[in-house]
């Protein structure tokens, strides 16, 4: 079974093949930030939190609070343990951003 890092690496490759970046931001003063920040056309940004594929990964209370805060400001956030779901979701977000 793949590890969380394997899914994250494959997701980053997927995003880069489309000409974009999936940035890993390390914020010293802010816990709970999503794993990857993806700048999109038109100034849009989407965020993804990747969990371990064995189902043991859970969104922490701080992650949930951060996700809610981002979504309230119009930023799409996905929490998933599935690579294909992550790839399809990113492609959808990219399509939406390009259409605006």
Short mmCIF file of N, CA and C in Angstrom, two decimals:
data_model
loop_
_atom_site.label_atom_id
_atom_site.label_comp_id
_atom_site.label_asym_id
_atom_site.label_seq_id
_atom_site.Cartn_x
_atom_site.Cartn_y
_atom_site.Cartn_z
N UNK A 1 0.84 -1.18 0.00
CA UNK A 1 0.00 0.00 0.00
C UNK A 1 0.89 1.25 0.00
N UNK A 2 0.53 2.23 -0.84
CA UNK A 2 1.34 3.46 -0.87
C UNK A 2 1.23 4.23 0.44
N UNK A 3 2.25 4.99 0.72
CA UNK A 3 2.28 5.85 1.90
C UNK A 3 1.74 7.23 1.52
N UNK A 4 1.46 8.04 2.51
CA UNK A 4 0.97 9.40 2.26
C UNK A 4 1.95 10.18 1.39
N UNK A 5 3.24 10.04 1.63
CA UNK A 5 4.25 10.76 0.85
C UNK A 5 4.23 10.33 -0.62
N UNK A 6 3.92 9.06 -0.89
CA UNK A 6 3.83 8.58 -2.27
C UNK A 6 2.67 9.26 -3.00
N UNK A 7 1.54 9.37 -2.32
CA UNK A 7 0.38 10.04 -2.92
C UNK A 7 0.69 11.51 -3.15
N UNK A 8 1.32 12.14 -2.18
CA UNK A 8 1.66 13.56 -2.30
C UNK A 8 2.62 13.79 -3.47
N UNK A 9 3.63 12.94 -3.59
CA UNK A 9 4.60 13.07 -4.69
C UNK A 9 3.93 12.90 -6.04
N UNK A 10 3.05 11.91 -6.16
CA UNK A 10 2.34 11.68 -7.42
C UNK A 10 1.40 12.85 -7.74
N UNK A 11 0.78 13.42 -6.72
CA UNK A 11 -0.09 14.57 -6.93
C UNK A 11 0.71 15.77 -7.44
N UNK A 12 1.86 16.03 -6.84
CA UNK A 12 2.72 17.13 -7.27
C UNK A 12 3.13 16.94 -8.73
N UNK A 13 3.49 15.72 -9.10
CA UNK A 13 3.85 15.44 -10.50
C UNK A 13 2.68 15.74 -11.44
N UNK A 14 1.49 15.33 -11.04
CA UNK A 14 0.28 15.57 -11.84
C UNK A 14 0.08 17.07 -12.07
N UNK A 15 0.19 17.85 -11.02
CA UNK A 15 0.01 19.30 -11.12
C UNK A 15 1.09 19.91 -12.01
N UNK A 16 2.32 19.51 -11.84
CA UNK A 16 3.43 20.06 -12.64
C UNK A 16 3.30 19.70 -14.12
N UNK A 17 2.78 18.52 -14.42
CA UNK A 17 2.57 18.15 -15.83
C UNK A 17 1.59 19.09 -16.50
N UNK A 18 0.77 19.74 -15.74
CA UNK A 18 -0.19 20.69 -16.28
C UNK A 18 0.35 22.13 -16.29
N UNK A 19 1.60 22.27 -15.86
CA UNK A 19 2.24 23.59 -15.90
C UNK A 19 2.03 24.43 -14.66
N UNK A 20 1.63 23.81 -13.57
CA UNK A 20 1.37 24.53 -12.32
C UNK A 20 2.21 23.95 -11.19
N UNK A 21 2.09 24.53 -10.02
CA UNK A 21 2.84 24.07 -8.85
C UNK A 21 1.89 23.72 -7.72
N UNK A 22 2.30 22.74 -6.93
CA UNK A 22 1.60 22.37 -5.70
C UNK A 22 2.60 22.63 -4.57
N UNK A 23 2.55 23.83 -4.05
CA UNK A 23 3.55 24.29 -3.09
C UNK A 23 3.32 23.71 -1.70
N UNK A 24 4.41 23.36 -1.04
CA UNK A 24 4.35 22.90 0.35
C UNK A 24 4.82 24.06 1.21
N UNK A 25 3.89 24.70 1.89
CA UNK A 25 4.22 25.84 2.73
C UNK A 25 4.42 25.37 4.16
N UNK A 26 5.51 25.80 4.75
CA UNK A 26 5.78 25.48 6.15
C UNK A 26 5.66 26.79 6.92
N UNK A 27 4.61 26.89 7.70
CA UNK A 27 4.34 28.11 8.45
C UNK A 27 4.67 27.87 9.92
N UNK A 28 5.71 28.52 10.38
CA UNK A 28 6.18 28.30 11.75
C UNK A 28 5.13 28.66 12.80
N UNK A 29 4.31 29.64 12.51
CA UNK A 29 3.36 30.11 13.52
C UNK A 29 1.93 29.60 13.29
N UNK A 30 1.73 28.76 12.29
CA UNK A 30 0.37 28.31 11.95
C UNK A 30 0.34 26.81 11.73
N UNK A 31 -0.24 26.09 12.65
CA UNK A 31 -0.43 24.66 12.48
C UNK A 31 -1.75 24.43 11.75
N UNK A 32 -1.85 23.29 11.07
CA UNK A 32 -3.11 22.92 10.44
C UNK A 32 -3.30 23.39 9.02
N UNK A 33 -2.25 23.99 8.43
CA UNK A 33 -2.36 24.45 7.05
C UNK A 33 -2.38 23.23 6.13
N UNK A 34 -3.16 23.25 5.03
CA UNK A 34 -3.20 22.10 4.12
C UNK A 34 -1.81 21.75 3.57
N UNK A 35 -1.65 20.47 3.19
CA UNK A 35 -0.37 19.98 2.70
C UNK A 35 0.14 20.76 1.49
N UNK A 36 -0.76 21.05 0.55
CA UNK A 36 -0.35 21.69 -0.70
C UNK A 36 -1.22 22.90 -1.02
N UNK A 37 -0.56 23.95 -1.51
CA UNK A 37 -1.20 25.18 -1.94
C UNK A 37 -0.97 25.30 -3.44
N UNK A 38 -2.05 25.41 -4.21
CA UNK A 38 -1.95 25.40 -5.67
C UNK A 38 -2.47 26.71 -6.26
N UNK A 39 -1.56 27.63 -6.64
CA UNK A 39 -1.99 28.85 -7.31
C UNK A 39 -2.54 28.51 -8.70
N UNK A 40 -3.64 29.15 -9.06
CA UNK A 40 -4.31 28.89 -10.33
C UNK A 40 -4.46 30.19 -11.11
N UNK A 41 -4.89 30.12 -12.37
CA UNK A 41 -5.10 31.33 -13.15
C UNK A 41 -6.09 32.28 -12.48
N UNK A 42 -5.93 33.55 -12.77
CA UNK A 42 -6.86 34.56 -12.28
C UNK A 42 -6.75 34.85 -10.80
N UNK A 43 -5.63 34.47 -10.19
CA UNK A 43 -5.44 34.74 -8.78
C UNK A 43 -6.14 33.77 -7.84
N UNK A 44 -6.74 32.73 -8.39
CA UNK A 44 -7.41 31.73 -7.53
C UNK A 44 -6.36 30.81 -6.91
N UNK A 45 -6.71 30.25 -5.78
CA UNK A 45 -5.83 29.31 -5.08
C UNK A 45 -6.71 28.17 -4.57
N UNK A 46 -6.24 26.94 -4.75
CA UNK A 46 -6.92 25.80 -4.13
C UNK A 46 -5.92 25.09 -3.23
N UNK A 47 -6.46 24.38 -2.27
CA UNK A 47 -5.65 23.73 -1.24
C UNK A 47 -6.05 22.27 -1.14
N UNK A 48 -5.07 21.42 -0.83
CA UNK A 48 -5.36 20.00 -0.66
C UNK A 48 -4.63 19.45 0.55
N UNK A 49 -5.35 18.66 1.31
CA UNK A 49 -4.79 17.95 2.47
C UNK A 49 -4.87 16.47 2.14
N UNK A 50 -3.71 15.84 2.02
CA UNK A 50 -3.64 14.42 1.67
C UNK A 50 -3.44 13.59 2.93
N UNK A 51 -4.23 12.55 3.05
CA UNK A 51 -4.19 11.68 4.22
C UNK A 51 -3.66 10.30 3.83
N UNK A 52 -3.22 9.55 4.81
CA UNK A 52 -2.71 8.20 4.59
C UNK A 52 -3.81 7.34 3.98
N UNK A 53 -3.49 6.58 2.93
CA UNK A 53 -4.52 5.82 2.22
C UNK A 53 -5.11 4.64 2.98
N UNK A 54 -4.58 4.30 4.14
CA UNK A 54 -5.14 3.16 4.88
C UNK A 54 -6.33 3.57 5.74
N UNK A 55 -6.72 4.84 5.65
CA UNK A 55 -7.88 5.30 6.40
C UNK A 55 -7.60 5.75 7.81
N UNK A 56 -6.33 5.68 8.24
CA UNK A 56 -6.01 6.09 9.62
C UNK A 56 -5.81 7.59 9.74
N UNK A 57 -5.53 8.26 8.63
CA UNK A 57 -5.32 9.70 8.67
C UNK A 57 -6.62 10.43 8.93
N UNK A 58 -6.63 11.29 9.89
CA UNK A 58 -7.82 12.06 10.26
C UNK A 58 -7.49 13.54 10.25
N UNK A 59 -8.46 14.33 9.87
CA UNK A 59 -8.30 15.77 9.90
C UNK A 59 -8.32 16.22 11.37
N UNK A 60 -7.28 16.93 11.77
CA UNK A 60 -7.21 17.41 13.15
C UNK A 60 -8.19 18.58 13.35
N UNK A 61 -8.43 18.91 14.59
CA UNK A 61 -9.31 20.04 14.89
C UNK A 61 -8.75 21.34 14.29
N UNK A 62 -7.43 21.53 14.36
CA UNK A 62 -6.82 22.74 13.79
C UNK A 62 -6.92 22.73 12.27
N UNK A 63 -6.74 21.57 11.65
CA UNK A 63 -6.89 21.48 10.20
C UNK A 63 -8.33 21.80 9.79
N UNK A 64 -9.29 21.29 10.52
CA UNK A 64 -10.70 21.56 10.24
C UNK A 64 -10.99 23.06 10.37
N UNK A 65 -10.45 23.67 11.41
CA UNK A 65 -10.63 25.11 11.62
C UNK A 65 -10.03 25.91 10.46
N UNK A 66 -8.83 25.53 10.04
CA UNK A 66 -8.17 26.22 8.92
C UNK A 66 -8.95 26.01 7.63
N UNK A 67 -9.41 24.78 7.38
CA UNK A 67 -10.20 24.49 6.18
C UNK A 67 -11.46 25.34 6.16
N UNK A 68 -12.15 25.41 7.26
CA UNK A 68 -13.38 26.20 7.36
C UNK A 68 -13.09 27.67 7.09
N UNK A 69 -11.99 28.18 7.65
CA UNK A 69 -11.58 29.57 7.45
C UNK A 69 -11.30 29.84 5.97
N UNK A 70 -10.56 28.94 5.31
CA UNK A 70 -10.24 29.11 3.89
C UNK A 70 -11.50 29.06 3.03
N UNK A 71 -12.35 28.07 3.30
CA UNK A 71 -13.58 27.92 2.51
C UNK A 71 -14.51 29.12 2.68
N UNK A 72 -14.56 29.70 3.87
CA UNK A 72 -15.39 30.88 4.12
C UNK A 72 -14.93 32.07 3.29
N UNK A 73 -13.69 32.04 2.86
CA UNK A 73 -13.13 33.11 2.04
C UNK A 73 -13.11 32.75 0.56
N UNK A 74 -13.81 31.68 0.20
CA UNK A 74 -13.97 31.31 -1.20
C UNK A 74 -12.89 30.42 -1.77
N UNK A 75 -12.01 29.90 -0.94
CA UNK A 75 -10.94 29.03 -1.42
C UNK A 75 -11.36 27.57 -1.32
N UNK A 76 -11.32 26.84 -2.43
CA UNK A 76 -11.67 25.42 -2.36
C UNK A 76 -10.58 24.62 -1.66
N UNK A 77 -11.01 23.69 -0.81
CA UNK A 77 -10.10 22.82 -0.07
C UNK A 77 -10.61 21.39 -0.17
N UNK A 78 -9.71 20.47 -0.48
CA UNK A 78 -10.06 19.05 -0.51
C UNK A 78 -9.23 18.30 0.52
N UNK A 79 -9.89 17.43 1.27
CA UNK A 79 -9.21 16.50 2.17
C UNK A 79 -9.51 15.11 1.63
N UNK A 80 -8.47 14.36 1.27
CA UNK A 80 -8.68 13.04 0.67
C UNK A 80 -7.51 12.11 0.96
N UNK A 81 -7.80 10.82 0.85
CA UNK A 81 -6.74 9.81 0.95
C UNK A 81 -6.58 9.07 -0.37
N UNK A 82 -7.20 9.61 -1.44
CA UNK A 82 -7.22 8.92 -2.73
C UNK A 82 -6.57 9.78 -3.81
N UNK A 83 -5.54 9.25 -4.45
CA UNK A 83 -4.80 10.00 -5.47
C UNK A 83 -5.68 10.38 -6.65
N UNK A 84 -6.47 9.45 -7.16
CA UNK A 84 -7.31 9.74 -8.33
C UNK A 84 -8.32 10.84 -8.02
N UNK A 85 -8.89 10.81 -6.84
CA UNK A 85 -9.81 11.88 -6.42
C UNK A 85 -9.08 13.21 -6.41
N UNK A 86 -7.87 13.24 -5.87
CA UNK A 86 -7.07 14.47 -5.80
C UNK A 86 -6.78 15.00 -7.20
N UNK A 87 -6.39 14.13 -8.11
CA UNK A 87 -6.06 14.55 -9.47
C UNK A 87 -7.29 15.10 -10.20
N UNK A 88 -8.41 14.39 -10.09
CA UNK A 88 -9.63 14.85 -10.76
C UNK A 88 -10.10 16.18 -10.17
N UNK A 89 -10.01 16.32 -8.85
CA UNK A 89 -10.43 17.56 -8.20
C UNK A 89 -9.56 18.73 -8.66
N UNK A 90 -8.24 18.52 -8.71
CA UNK A 90 -7.36 19.60 -9.17
C UNK A 90 -7.72 20.00 -10.60
N UNK A 91 -7.92 19.01 -11.48
CA UNK A 91 -8.26 19.31 -12.87
C UNK A 91 -9.57 20.11 -12.95
N UNK A 92 -10.54 19.78 -12.11
CA UNK A 92 -11.80 20.54 -12.07
C UNK A 92 -11.55 21.97 -11.61
N UNK A 93 -10.73 22.14 -10.58
CA UNK A 93 -10.43 23.49 -10.08
C UNK A 93 -9.71 24.31 -11.15
N UNK A 94 -8.82 23.67 -11.89
CA UNK A 94 -8.10 24.34 -12.96
C UNK A 94 -9.06 24.77 -14.06
N UNK A 95 -10.00 23.90 -14.43
CA UNK A 95 -11.01 24.24 -15.44
C UNK A 95 -11.84 25.44 -14.99
N UNK A 96 -12.28 25.42 -13.75
CA UNK A 96 -13.08 26.53 -13.21
C UNK A 96 -12.29 27.83 -13.28
N UNK A 97 -11.03 27.80 -12.86
CA UNK A 97 -10.20 29.01 -12.86
C UNK A 97 -9.98 29.53 -14.28
N UNK A 98 -9.77 28.63 -15.22
CA UNK A 98 -9.54 29.05 -16.61
C UNK A 98 -10.80 29.66 -17.22
N UNK A 99 -11.97 29.22 -16.77
CA UNK A 99 -13.24 29.70 -17.33
C UNK A 99 -13.63 31.08 -16.82
N UNK A 100 -13.02 31.52 -15.73
CA UNK A 100 -13.39 32.83 -15.15
C UNK A 100 -12.73 33.98 -15.87
#
